[in-house]
Amino acid sequence: MDAYEELVTTQSASVYRLARAYVGDAGAPDLAHDVFVAAWRALPALRDPGAFGPWLHRIAVNRCRSAVRGTGRVREIPMNEMTADTAADPRDGFGAVEARAVVGPAYRRLGDEPRALIALHYAAGLSIRECADALGIPEGTAKSRLNAALATLRADIGRVEP
Amino acid sequence: MTDRDQRLVDAFLEDLGSAPVPPGLEADVARRIRDERQQRVGRGGAWLAWAAVLVLVVALAGVAWVVAGPGPTPVPSLVLSPSSAPASSAPTVPAASATPSVGPSASARASAGNTSALFHLTLASSTSAALPAEVLDHSGMVTGVAEGVTGPMNAAPVGIGRGRDVQSIAVQWTGGSCDQLAEIDVDALASTVTVSTATMPSACDANGIERVVEIRFAEPVDVAAMQGRVGNPIRLDASIQPSAVAFMDADQGSVGGTQGNRGLAVVAQTFDGGASWAVTPLAWGKVVGLGLGGNDLHPLVAVSCADSIQGCVPGVYTGYGLHQWTRVLAVDPTRLAVDGQGVVVIEALPTEPTKSYPFPPTGLRLSEDGGDTWSTLRNPCPAASPSLTGVTFDLARELVVVCEGEGATGGAAKTLLRATDPPTAWRKIAELPLRGTGMNLDLSGNGAGWLWGARSPLMVTADDGVTWTPLSIVDGEARMVVAANSWASTGGVALVWDPDRQATLLLGTQDGTTWTEMHAFPAAP
């Protein structure tokens, strides 16, 4: 296994979940695949090897944005249409399917950056600092905008799309 | 919001971060990368993985038809040389070495086109696979491109995909009283590429409009021979007049400038510290800013129409690996700075192409997503120095601008301002008691940065812009800094006009004090 394959292994869960947050279960494998290949092709442009993680996630977010705009190879499948386990959460009675059905539309109505912040932090598991690096914004800005994104998401639940 | 809603949001967020990776994903990626690696090795290319592009630019100046008219075909002429080498009008036939490789980008430029074959390329080895390539219009004046036809054509670019053998592409040029047809035959089985034009009556006056078409191969192509056969010389154009620069390190970077009398904006890219360059055309206009940013450090180029270049379309363009240029901001820019996803532009008033625009510019356009979306910021300059002339990001990605007062002699007031984050307020860093006008700056980190302009030496700061001291590489009068870019706290590059050599020099430094000449761009004759 070469060095890049090792990086793929360590980052695959993060990139796959990020892709899934944008295009759902069906499209996420292809999109994650595209991200890793695109990053491999762009490796010569990476200035600081230590910044591989944020750099990879920048590429991933960009590819995901293209996908949901319909300009990429992989198209978005709404999260509430995704196939998923239907097991209820034993703690509170809410399963993933219900959460997706109710919260998914509000999540998709978020703007580009709020959606990216939520996807990077909650799906990809990046810290606020890493989210900021991936999006090229200051850490404080990332934190405040993530909070604003969550507030918007909560406020928007249940709104009927025109 | 109810407790139920809150729990739904929590469950949603937890679901986002808990999905298992499907089996086989990592193996699929590894397999794909091994395949690509083998393809590249198989083609014998020594190039970097993403830089395998061949660009042929054929520009046809219609005026020459009228001047030259039909007549005996001159000696075939094609000059292949690094883009920096002086263009030669001497008839030569080309290909530099026994098995020359076409670099990531090569351009051919025709100054007249009243003849048949313009350009002929023979590949080093025969191949049974078609060449993946596409034809793009850079002039905005190609009215049609289609495969294998010579009649009316569609306007869309054409891809030459794998699995095909012979491709014939016809390109319809517009302008003047007659259209001209150029045919590009790509025959992978015969390993040849031919660009030709139909013979045109001398009455077809194209009114001096140049036409540019690009043939771009997606993968490395080894070339055994290249021959040009054209009425007047067809050559790699050497006359780049650089006006912007951005480097990632001492070896890799780009220079933006114009090429040719009419002003074709180009980006020249090097991976070896300026020893060799790949030149890619962008649009008609003048490059006033260049940066590397976005998700994968692709170039962002600011093209201005302030010089009233015919056919100019001002704006900020992006190019992923120089493969395709997209205009992401439709304003006439005067400056551009890039830092990661942050892109900022000083704009002139909204304009129409081919017109000149008022000065000073009215404000700033800011993108925080690599150029996808933009917001407008008002001009923050104080009344005593109202003109925005320079902009950059500091290490904390806060905006810093240079404001200047009236007076082109260089004695006007200058103020440095830094924005808050988000940029809703500005605070003064320093009043600059400096000579010079049209000042621009670049802050690299650790408080270090450069400031330059007409009639000014290159100034350096070590305290985040509060105080500045001159560097000796320019005198600020005859020998002036055109543009500069620092890629580390002390390392960077500068474009310096040298009146003695009549050339713009690309100078590089690692420590901020010792400078070496990386390349010289001779002035156009």
XYZ file of C-alpha atoms in Angstrom, chain B:
525
model
C -38.938 24.977 18.835
C -40.278 21.966 20.650
C -38.300 19.293 22.457
C -39.361 16.925 19.741
C -37.838 19.169 17.059
C -34.635 19.435 19.035
C -34.405 15.669 19.360
C -35.063 15.285 15.631
C -32.202 17.678 14.850
C -29.929 15.805 17.237
C -30.855 12.503 15.624
C -30.284 13.968 12.179
C -26.818 15.249 13.091
C -25.916 11.956 14.715
C -27.015 10.090 11.631
C -24.779 12.283 9.474
C -21.716 11.195 11.376
C -22.446 7.543 11.908
C -22.843 6.016 8.465
C -20.476 3.098 7.826
C -18.201 3.274 4.814
C -19.405 0.875 2.135
C -17.020 -2.016 1.566
C -14.841 -1.716 -1.475
C -14.604 2.071 -1.612
C -10.954 2.233 -0.643
C -10.036 -0.647 -2.928
C -11.868 0.987 -5.843
C -9.995 4.235 -5.328
C -6.647 2.433 -5.089
C -7.388 0.498 -8.262
C -8.360 3.632 -10.158
C -5.222 5.471 -9.098
C -2.994 2.545 -10.020
C -4.648 2.474 -13.448
C -4.045 6.167 -14.000
C -0.478 5.866 -12.803
C 0.176 3.032 -15.219
C -1.385 4.955 -18.086
C 0.944 7.829 -17.465
C 4.000 5.649 -17.183
C 2.942 3.860 -20.330
C 2.805 7.050 -22.270
C 6.337 7.836 -21.245
C 5.484 11.280 -20.037
C 7.765 12.734 -17.427
C 5.253 15.328 -16.560
C 3.455 15.976 -13.397
C 0.233 14.101 -13.208
C -2.183 16.916 -13.660
C -0.272 19.056 -16.071
C -0.551 17.005 -19.210
C -2.023 19.347 -21.692
C -1.121 20.311 -25.168
C -2.422 23.605 -26.313
C -2.221 24.753 -29.827
C -3.332 28.246 -30.415
C -3.841 29.324 -33.944
C -4.508 33.015 -34.297
C -5.276 34.314 -37.717
C -4.929 37.984 -38.385
C -7.242 38.898 -41.150
C -5.618 42.197 -41.942
C -2.642 40.347 -43.286
C -4.831 38.812 -45.939
C -5.468 42.190 -47.390
C -1.867 43.247 -47.092
C -0.405 40.039 -48.375
C -3.117 38.899 -50.674
C -2.851 35.630 -52.552
C 0.597 34.913 -53.814
C 3.383 32.407 -53.759
C 3.521 30.340 -50.629
C 6.497 31.390 -48.539
C 8.896 28.952 -47.046
C 7.238 26.843 -44.359
C 8.053 28.229 -41.018
C 7.482 27.091 -37.496
C 9.432 28.133 -34.480
C 9.273 26.038 -31.370
C 10.959 27.528 -28.389
C 10.353 28.355 -24.778
C 7.864 31.111 -24.536
C 10.503 33.479 -23.311
C 12.770 33.149 -26.284
C 12.662 35.965 -28.773
C 10.365 35.217 -31.630
C 12.180 34.650 -34.828
C 10.866 35.359 -38.255
C 13.498 33.152 -39.827
C 12.054 30.077 -41.421
C 12.783 27.144 -39.215
C 11.467 23.726 -38.765
C 10.975 22.938 -35.430
C 10.848 20.232 -33.048
C 13.698 20.768 -30.785
C 15.026 17.260 -30.266
C 14.869 13.828 -31.753
C 11.856 12.898 -29.683
C 10.523 16.109 -28.352
C 7.693 16.000 -25.934
C 5.028 18.566 -26.238
C 4.900 20.338 -22.916
C 1.796 20.768 -20.882
C 0.958 23.621 -23.121
C 2.347 24.847 -26.371
C 0.933 27.557 -28.495
C 1.159 28.241 -32.145
C 0.297 31.573 -33.537
C -0.324 32.471 -37.120
C -0.060 35.984 -38.338
C -1.660 35.290 -41.668
C -3.746 32.539 -43.040
C -4.185 32.656 -46.771
C -2.929 29.173 -47.335
C -3.696 25.563 -46.688
C -1.956 23.562 -43.993
C -1.120 25.662 -41.002
C 0.275 23.125 -38.669
C 1.145 19.474 -38.767
C 2.109 17.324 -35.837
C 3.373 13.753 -35.938
C 3.272 11.669 -32.819
C 6.309 9.743 -31.649
C 4.583 6.429 -31.811
C 1.552 5.060 -33.450
C -1.385 4.277 -31.256
C -4.555 2.402 -31.755
C -6.435 4.548 -29.286
C -7.903 7.865 -30.157
C -6.465 10.902 -28.487
C -8.675 12.338 -25.803
C -8.796 15.967 -26.741
C -11.142 18.836 -27.196
C -11.357 21.978 -29.209
C -12.155 25.229 -27.474
C -12.776 28.723 -28.676
C -10.770 31.392 -26.913
C -11.502 34.261 -29.205
C -15.232 34.438 -28.764
C -15.459 34.681 -32.512
C -15.654 31.089 -33.564
C -19.145 30.661 -34.854
C -19.140 26.940 -35.177
C -17.256 23.813 -34.285
C -18.282 20.386 -35.421
C -16.886 16.994 -36.166
C -16.246 15.807 -39.650
C -18.266 18.417 -41.484
C -17.438 21.424 -43.527
C -20.814 23.046 -43.699
C -22.719 24.946 -41.052
C -21.620 23.929 -37.601
C -22.692 23.897 -34.042
C -21.130 26.304 -31.622
C -20.257 23.810 -28.929
C -16.738 22.545 -28.290
C -16.071 19.046 -29.517
C -14.495 16.263 -27.523
C -12.374 13.652 -29.193
C -12.941 10.638 -27.066
C -11.281 7.313 -26.710
C -12.378 4.552 -28.982
C -12.522 6.709 -32.063
C -9.988 6.721 -34.820
C -10.071 9.554 -37.291
C -11.458 12.889 -36.292
C -11.976 15.840 -38.504
C -13.008 19.035 -36.846
C -14.043 22.094 -38.710
C -13.906 25.496 -37.149
C -15.781 28.410 -38.582
C -14.220 31.794 -38.015
C -16.163 34.969 -38.105
C -15.198 38.567 -38.724
C -14.850 40.687 -41.782
C -16.822 40.258 -44.916
C -16.033 36.555 -45.293
C -15.921 33.706 -42.882
C -12.986 31.367 -42.917
C -12.960 27.675 -42.366
C -10.200 25.964 -40.461
C -10.073 22.206 -40.419
C -8.367 20.282 -37.683
C -7.767 16.664 -38.546
C -6.818 14.463 -35.660
C -5.905 11.035 -36.932
C -4.836 8.888 -34.040
C -4.221 5.846 -36.229
C -1.840 7.772 -38.398
C -0.583 9.647 -35.350
C -1.033 13.017 -36.929
C -2.752 16.250 -36.150
C -3.231 18.759 -38.923
C -4.616 22.231 -38.760
C -5.501 23.742 -42.080
C -7.511 26.553 -43.501
C -9.292 26.915 -46.749
C -7.784 29.319 -49.225
C -9.553 32.615 -48.962
C -10.101 35.270 -51.556
C -8.015 38.311 -50.820
C -11.197 40.357 -50.710
C -12.047 38.770 -47.411
C -11.050 41.487 -45.041
C -11.243 40.280 -41.471
C -10.781 43.789 -40.164
C -7.777 42.806 -38.165
C -9.709 40.500 -35.914
C -7.632 37.651 -34.629
C -9.242 34.288 -34.202
C -8.034 31.803 -31.648
C -8.853 28.168 -31.332
C -7.269 25.705 -28.998
C -6.725 21.995 -29.352
C -6.147 20.452 -25.986
C -5.103 16.920 -25.249
C -5.996 15.536 -21.878
C -2.977 13.317 -21.578
C 0.708 13.529 -22.465
C 1.515 13.239 -26.131
C 5.021 12.535 -27.331
C 5.765 14.335 -30.511
C 8.247 13.210 -33.115
C 7.994 16.185 -35.382
C 6.078 19.364 -35.829
C 5.873 21.275 -39.032
C 4.208 24.472 -39.926
C 3.292 25.472 -43.424
C 1.716 28.807 -43.677
C 1.845 32.012 -45.612
C 3.614 33.881 -42.895
C 5.471 32.521 -39.886
C 3.596 30.431 -37.408
C 5.388 30.317 -34.144
C 5.247 29.974 -30.453
C 4.662 33.517 -29.465
C 7.345 34.812 -27.179
C 6.094 38.285 -26.531
C 4.444 37.896 -23.161
C 4.284 41.154 -21.301
C 3.896 40.066 -17.680
C 1.806 42.100 -15.298
C 0.904 39.738 -12.444
C 2.622 36.935 -10.589
C 1.745 34.238 -8.052
C 4.039 31.497 -6.806
C 3.432 28.583 -4.446
C 7.124 28.064 -3.729
C 10.458 28.703 -5.386
C 9.679 26.354 -8.268
C 5.969 26.413 -8.953
C 4.020 29.429 -9.985
C 2.384 31.453 -12.706
C 2.797 34.760 -14.442
C -0.123 36.546 -16.028
C 0.267 38.960 -18.870
C -0.699 39.871 -22.370
C 0.516 38.519 -25.638
C 0.463 40.033 -29.067
C -0.321 43.486 -30.306
C -3.988 43.212 -29.663
C -3.670 42.040 -26.100
C -4.510 38.411 -25.479
C -4.485 37.701 -21.759
C -2.387 34.619 -21.042
C -1.176 32.678 -18.050
C 2.322 31.200 -18.162
C 2.972 28.411 -15.703
C 6.298 27.010 -14.540
C 7.179 24.010 -12.431
C 10.942 24.463 -12.520
C 11.579 27.915 -11.193
C 11.153 29.679 -14.519
C 13.375 27.463 -16.667
C 10.424 26.412 -18.812
C 6.926 27.733 -19.214
C 3.588 26.526 -20.428
C 1.482 29.305 -21.850
C -2.289 29.181 -21.940
C -4.531 31.841 -23.451
C -7.442 33.101 -21.429
C -9.367 35.980 -22.979
C -8.836 39.324 -24.617
C -7.780 41.853 -22.021
C -5.078 42.818 -19.591
C -4.187 40.672 -16.594
C -4.179 42.933 -13.537
C -4.140 40.291 -10.840
C -3.325 36.627 -10.370
C -3.679 34.366 -7.369
C -3.712 30.697 -6.493
C -6.593 29.661 -4.324
C -9.853 27.880 -3.993
C -10.116 24.282 -2.999
C -7.191 23.027 -5.011
C -5.096 26.138 -5.528
C -6.326 26.754 -9.031
C -5.457 30.087 -10.626
C -7.776 33.056 -10.294
C -7.056 35.741 -12.849
C -8.350 39.303 -12.964
C -8.729 40.577 -16.529
C -9.283 44.274 -17.092
C -10.614 46.085 -20.126
C -9.289 49.455 -19.067
C -7.070 49.546 -22.140
C -10.101 49.272 -24.414
C -9.022 46.031 -26.003
C -11.428 44.976 -28.713
C -13.489 41.988 -27.725
C -12.364 42.221 -24.117
C -14.618 40.655 -21.507
C -13.548 41.901 -18.074
C -13.843 39.885 -14.930
C -12.292 37.316 -12.672
C -11.631 33.958 -14.303
C -10.771 30.618 -12.754
C -9.027 27.744 -14.418
C -8.769 24.301 -12.913
C -5.289 23.182 -13.868
C -5.591 25.619 -16.751
C -7.948 23.168 -18.391
C -10.933 25.424 -18.651
C -11.490 29.070 -17.853
C -14.704 30.214 -16.275
C -15.643 33.797 -15.525
C -16.814 33.919 -11.928
C -17.165 37.677 -11.490
C -18.358 40.132 -14.111
C -16.779 43.405 -13.080
C -13.816 45.298 -14.433
C -11.100 44.637 -11.847
C -8.051 46.700 -11.028
C -6.551 44.445 -8.353
C -7.042 40.930 -7.051
C -5.847 39.104 -3.965
C -6.394 35.460 -3.060
C -5.934 33.528 0.150
C -7.406 30.071 0.225
C -11.121 30.455 -0.251
C -10.865 34.193 0.198
C -10.817 36.252 -2.987
C -11.030 40.024 -3.087
C -11.168 42.339 -6.053
C -10.924 46.082 -6.358
C -13.424 46.977 -8.999
C -13.891 49.773 -11.412
C -17.428 50.832 -12.174
C -19.575 48.215 -13.882
C -18.639 48.442 -17.495
C -19.238 47.508 -21.019
C -16.447 45.728 -22.847
C -14.164 47.843 -25.015
C -14.780 51.050 -23.065
C -12.508 52.812 -20.653
C -13.628 53.289 -17.112
C -13.514 55.961 -14.477
C -10.925 56.102 -11.780
C -10.901 55.602 -8.859
C -12.645 52.266 -8.550
C -15.769 52.278 -6.465
C -15.287 49.453 -4.049
C -14.435 45.888 -3.241
C -15.942 42.556 -4.166
C -15.309 39.773 -1.685
C -15.768 36.037 -2.010
C -15.286 33.625 0.855
C -15.888 30.495 -1.174
C -13.191 30.604 -3.805
C -15.198 32.779 -6.179
C -18.546 30.989 -6.180
C -20.453 33.808 -4.494
C -19.594 37.464 -4.020
C -20.529 40.339 -1.782
C -19.854 44.039 -2.237
C -17.969 46.182 0.259
C -17.956 49.941 0.128
C -14.723 51.805 -0.472
C -13.354 52.273 3.071
C -10.782 54.921 2.181
C -10.763 58.244 4.040
C -11.382 61.545 2.287
C -7.717 62.511 2.293
C -6.755 59.365 0.379
C -9.924 58.223 -1.357
C -8.589 55.853 -4.012
C -8.291 52.127 -3.412
C -5.100 51.038 -5.119
C -4.018 47.876 -3.336
C -5.515 44.975 -1.431
C -4.357 41.792 0.243
C -5.219 39.332 2.993
C -3.047 39.165 6.083
C -2.169 35.986 7.930
C -5.456 36.026 9.845
C -7.260 36.382 6.512
C -8.298 39.899 7.350
C -8.458 42.380 4.506
C -5.791 45.068 4.270
C -6.061 47.877 1.709
C -3.918 50.761 0.485
C -5.677 54.096 0.025
C -4.125 56.923 -1.951
C -4.791 60.587 -2.367
C -4.780 62.508 -5.606
C -1.611 63.166 -7.522
C 0.266 60.961 -9.914
C 3.655 62.330 -8.910
C 3.807 59.961 -6.007
C 3.678 62.431 -3.187
C 0.047 61.904 -2.285
C -1.137 60.710 1.097
C -1.290 56.961 1.554
C -3.121 55.087 4.270
C -3.123 51.408 5.202
C -6.410 50.059 6.591
C -7.241 46.677 8.078
C -10.771 45.286 8.190
C -12.444 43.524 11.037
C -13.762 40.019 10.525
C -16.364 40.054 9.100
C -15.320 43.213 7.238
C -17.865 45.621 8.651
C -15.389 48.138 10.065
C -11.885 49.286 9.266
C -9.045 50.579 11.385
C -5.955 52.458 10.309
C -2.638 50.603 10.432
C -0.413 53.431 9.298
C -0.054 56.610 7.303
C 2.658 55.943 4.746
C 5.086 58.788 4.083
C 6.201 57.131 0.894
C 6.839 58.105 -2.667
C 5.054 56.199 -5.344
C 1.623 55.848 -6.822
C -0.706 52.988 -7.641
C 0.627 51.136 -4.633
C -0.173 47.483 -4.043
C 0.906 45.139 -1.276
C 1.237 41.518 -0.228
C 1.392 40.361 3.394
C 2.681 36.851 3.835
C 2.671 36.133 7.545
C 4.611 36.732 10.732
C 4.136 40.439 10.145
C 6.194 40.399 6.946
C 5.097 41.873 3.663
C 5.911 43.875 0.573
C 4.593 47.132 -0.879
C 5.309 48.457 -4.341
C 4.117 50.848 -6.993
C 5.163 53.214 -9.746
C 7.933 55.605 -8.707
C 8.476 53.586 -5.563
C 11.125 51.127 -4.476
C 10.010 47.734 -3.240
C 9.246 48.271 0.425
C 9.337 45.601 3.099
C 7.681 45.448 6.504
C 8.352 43.199 9.448
C 5.691 44.614 11.746
C 2.464 43.969 9.860
C 2.601 47.180 7.835
C 3.290 49.755 10.502
C 6.773 50.618 9.241
C 8.357 50.039 5.849
C 11.932 50.061 4.573
C 13.140 49.978 0.954
C 14.821 47.022 -0.718
C 17.607 47.668 -3.148
C 16.458 45.632 -6.119
C 14.714 48.598 -7.720
C 15.321 52.320 -7.685
C 11.687 53.184 -8.078
C 12.309 55.508 -10.989
C 13.456 53.660 -14.083
C 13.681 50.161 -12.657
C 10.286 49.478 -11.136
C 8.348 46.627 -9.598
C 5.426 45.577 -11.783
C 4.040 42.982 -9.398
C 5.238 40.863 -6.511
C 4.133 37.864 -4.534
C 5.591 36.485 -1.335
C 5.109 32.789 -0.698
C 6.817 32.683 2.684
C 7.738 35.196 5.351
C 10.902 36.161 3.483
C 10.681 34.286 0.219
C 8.930 35.465 -2.870
C 9.102 36.690 -6.420
C 8.888 40.073 -8.094
C 8.397 41.210 -11.660
C 10.778 44.094 -12.254
C 10.964 46.243 -15.377
C 14.589 46.697 -16.438
C 14.915 49.620 -18.850
C 18.511 48.759 -19.731
C 17.585 45.316 -20.993
C 14.122 46.332 -22.184
C 12.723 43.330 -20.402
C 10.597 42.446 -17.421
C 12.636 40.299 -15.074
C 11.209 37.648 -12.795
C 13.362 37.816 -9.675
C 13.164 35.403 -6.781
C 14.419 35.466 -3.233
C 14.508 33.016 -0.372
C 15.689 35.350 2.349
C 14.399 38.716 1.191
C 17.846 40.108 0.555
C 19.512 37.955 -2.088
C 17.712 37.949 -5.404
C 18.251 35.786 -8.443
C 16.925 36.197 -11.939
C 14.544 33.364 -12.720
C 13.485 34.536 -16.141
C 13.473 37.543 -18.453
C 10.459 38.497 -20.553
C 11.712 40.715 -23.386
C 9.554 43.659 -24.339
C 7.583 43.238 -27.521
C 9.377 44.723 -30.514
